[in-house]
Short mmCIF file of C-alpha atoms in Angstrom, two decimals:
data_model
loop_
_atom_site.label_atom_id
_atom_site.label_comp_id
_atom_site.label_asym_id
_atom_site.label_seq_id
_atom_site.Cartn_x
_atom_site.Cartn_y
_atom_site.Cartn_z
CA MET A 1 64.24 79.67 109.81
CA ASN A 2 61.02 79.12 111.67
CA ALA A 3 63.05 79.31 115.07
CA ILE A 4 64.02 82.00 114.70
CA GLU A 5 60.90 84.68 114.24
CA PRO A 6 59.65 83.19 118.45
CA ARG A 7 63.68 84.97 119.31
CA LEU A 8 62.95 87.57 117.41
CA ASP A 9 58.95 88.07 119.33
CA ALA A 10 60.63 87.48 122.46
CA LEU A 11 63.66 89.66 121.25
CA GLU A 12 61.82 92.60 120.87
CA SER A 13 58.92 91.95 123.49
CA ARG A 14 62.21 93.10 125.97
CA ILE A 15 63.67 95.99 123.93
CA GLY A 16 60.73 98.15 126.47
CA GLU A 17 61.49 96.71 129.38
CA LEU A 18 65.12 96.90 130.01
CA ALA A 19 65.29 100.07 128.20
CA SER A 20 63.58 101.56 131.14
CA THR A 21 65.11 99.20 134.12
CA PRO A 22 67.32 101.33 136.44
CA THR A 23 71.09 99.90 135.71
CA ALA A 24 74.11 100.15 137.68
CA GLY A 25 77.86 98.98 137.65
CA LEU A 26 79.76 97.01 134.78
CA THR A 27 79.14 94.35 133.39
CA GLU A 28 81.37 91.29 133.27
CA PRO A 29 84.05 90.60 131.47
CA ASP A 30 83.61 88.31 128.46
CA PRO A 31 84.97 84.70 128.99
CA GLY A 32 88.95 85.96 127.45
CA SER A 33 88.39 88.78 128.23
CA ASP A 34 88.55 91.86 129.91
CA GLU A 35 85.80 94.15 128.96
CA ARG A 36 83.71 95.70 130.58
CA TRP A 37 81.10 98.10 129.69
CA GLU A 38 78.61 100.19 130.98
CA THR A 39 74.95 100.60 130.41
CA THR A 40 75.47 102.88 127.35
CA GLN A 41 78.37 100.43 125.97
CA VAL A 42 75.67 97.59 125.37
CA TRP A 43 73.16 99.54 123.57
CA ALA A 44 75.35 101.44 121.72
CA HIS A 45 77.30 97.80 120.49
CA MET A 46 73.48 96.35 120.09
CA ALA A 47 72.13 99.56 117.99
CA GLU A 48 76.00 98.78 115.77
CA PHE A 49 75.58 95.25 115.22
CA VAL A 50 72.74 94.83 114.16
CA GLY A 51 72.39 96.66 110.84
CA TYR A 52 76.26 95.25 110.58
CA TRP A 53 75.36 91.72 110.62
CA ARG A 54 72.20 91.84 108.72
CA GLU A 55 74.24 93.82 105.36
CA GLN A 56 77.36 91.30 105.66
CA ALA A 57 74.61 87.97 105.51
CA GLU A 58 74.02 90.47 101.70
CA LEU A 59 77.14 91.07 101.23
CA ILE A 60 77.84 86.60 101.13
CA ILE A 61 74.42 85.89 100.24
CA LYS A 62 74.86 88.66 97.13
CA ASP A 63 78.20 87.45 96.48
CA PHE A 64 77.81 83.58 95.65
CA ALA A 65 79.31 81.61 93.74
CA GLY A 66 79.43 78.67 95.39
CA GLU A 67 82.65 79.10 97.07
CA PRO A 68 82.47 80.33 101.08
CA VAL A 69 82.48 84.46 100.90
CA PRO A 70 84.65 85.94 103.70
CA PHE A 71 82.80 87.50 105.87
CA GLY A 72 82.42 89.35 108.96
CA ARG A 73 84.84 91.19 111.37
CA ILE A 74 86.37 90.48 115.22
CA LYS A 75 86.61 93.14 118.49
CA SER A 76 89.86 94.90 118.29
CA ASP A 77 87.90 96.11 114.46
CA GLU A 78 88.10 99.67 114.48
CA GLY A 79 84.41 100.11 113.54
CA ARG A 80 83.12 98.64 115.66
CA LEU A 81 85.17 99.85 118.70
CA GLU A 82 84.59 103.47 117.35
CA ALA A 83 80.40 102.69 117.02
CA ILE A 84 80.50 101.54 120.95
CA GLU A 85 82.95 104.39 121.77
CA THR A 86 80.69 107.03 119.65
CA GLY A 87 77.09 105.78 121.42
CA ARG A 88 77.84 105.37 124.65
CA ARG A 89 76.27 108.78 124.83
CA GLN A 90 73.50 108.84 123.59
CA GLY A 91 70.59 108.71 125.36
CA VAL A 92 69.68 104.75 126.27
CA ALA A 93 66.34 105.45 124.92
CA ASP A 94 67.69 106.57 121.40
CA LEU A 95 69.79 103.35 121.41
CA ALA A 96 67.15 101.29 121.83
CA GLU A 97 64.95 102.33 119.08
CA GLU A 98 68.16 102.03 117.25
CA VAL A 99 68.21 98.31 117.64
CA ARG A 100 64.71 97.40 117.78
CA GLY A 101 64.57 99.82 114.12
CA GLY A 102 67.84 97.30 114.11
CA LEU A 103 64.76 93.89 114.48
CA VAL A 104 62.37 95.37 111.82
CA ASP A 105 64.41 95.11 109.40
CA LEU A 106 66.45 91.38 110.39
CA ARG A 107 63.02 90.51 110.58
CA LEU A 108 62.27 92.27 106.85
CA PHE A 109 65.38 90.65 105.35
CA ILE A 110 64.39 87.25 106.85
CA ASP A 111 61.23 86.85 105.53
CA GLY A 112 62.68 87.63 102.26
CA LEU A 113 65.29 85.38 101.75
CA SER A 114 64.62 83.08 98.86
CA THR A 115 66.16 79.11 98.98
CA GLN A 116 67.65 80.11 97.09
CA ASP A 117 69.04 82.48 99.18
CA ARG A 118 69.58 80.18 102.18
CA GLN A 119 72.34 78.57 100.30
CA ALA A 120 75.06 80.92 100.07
CA VAL A 121 78.45 80.52 102.89
CA GLY A 122 80.56 82.71 104.52
CA VAL A 123 83.84 82.16 106.30
CA HIS A 124 84.51 84.03 109.04
CA VAL A 125 87.87 83.97 109.79
CA THR A 126 87.36 82.79 113.65
CA ARG A 127 83.44 80.91 113.06
CA GLY A 128 85.11 79.12 109.84
CA GLU A 129 82.71 78.28 107.50
CA MET A 130 78.76 78.99 108.28
CA GLY A 131 75.48 79.79 106.19
CA ILE A 132 73.01 82.29 105.93
CA ASP A 133 70.33 80.89 108.76
CA ARG A 134 73.29 79.89 111.67
CA LEU A 135 74.96 83.99 110.38
CA VAL A 136 71.60 84.54 112.03
CA GLU A 137 71.40 82.78 115.39
CA VAL A 138 74.93 82.63 116.33
CA PHE A 139 76.28 87.09 115.17
CA LEU A 140 71.57 88.78 115.83
CA LEU A 141 70.26 86.48 118.48
CA ASP A 142 72.60 84.57 119.85
CA HIS A 143 74.47 87.87 120.44
CA LEU A 144 71.50 90.05 121.43
CA GLU A 145 70.21 87.29 123.88
CA GLU A 146 73.68 86.98 125.72
CA HIS A 147 73.94 91.64 125.88
CA PHE A 148 70.05 91.05 126.68
CA ASP A 149 70.70 88.88 129.62
CA GLN A 150 73.89 91.27 130.61
CA LEU A 151 71.05 94.26 130.74
CA GLU A 152 69.29 91.70 133.25
CA GLY A 153 72.36 91.54 135.54
CA LEU A 154 73.45 95.48 135.98
CA GLY A 155 69.62 95.80 136.01
CA GLN A 156 69.36 93.71 139.07
CA ARG A 157 72.14 95.09 140.75
CA VAL A 158 70.52 98.46 141.37
CA SER A 159 66.99 96.42 142.75
CA SER A 160 69.51 94.31 145.31
CA GLY A 161 71.75 97.08 146.19
#
């Protein structure tokens, strides 16, 4: 997991700047989707999913007995959609602090993983089988980086507009 530490550091350092940058408009849709979000929806999504995916990794580790453990959700999951809708009414500063707190918890989780924990394998309905390290990379680090990039894009619209 050594490659994860610098990525976590970089994500943590981006939070403050992104939270204080004025933004405008809607995100570009994800590939294969027409879903476009305003700034607070992006922050609400991140504030919710960091804990969600860390908890999924914890469940995989707890339940792993040699066979891949089913985990996760898809984009249409009601809990996911409700968290985005509810969270969008919060302020960006509060949501950014939730993301920051989620990253602190994620770092503690990663630092506490044993060699045996890292052997656990889960299976996601669309992404297939993956180990704990890969789950952290795909569903947490890659996902956060994508949304941070979206927020930077919304901030650039303000500065160029």
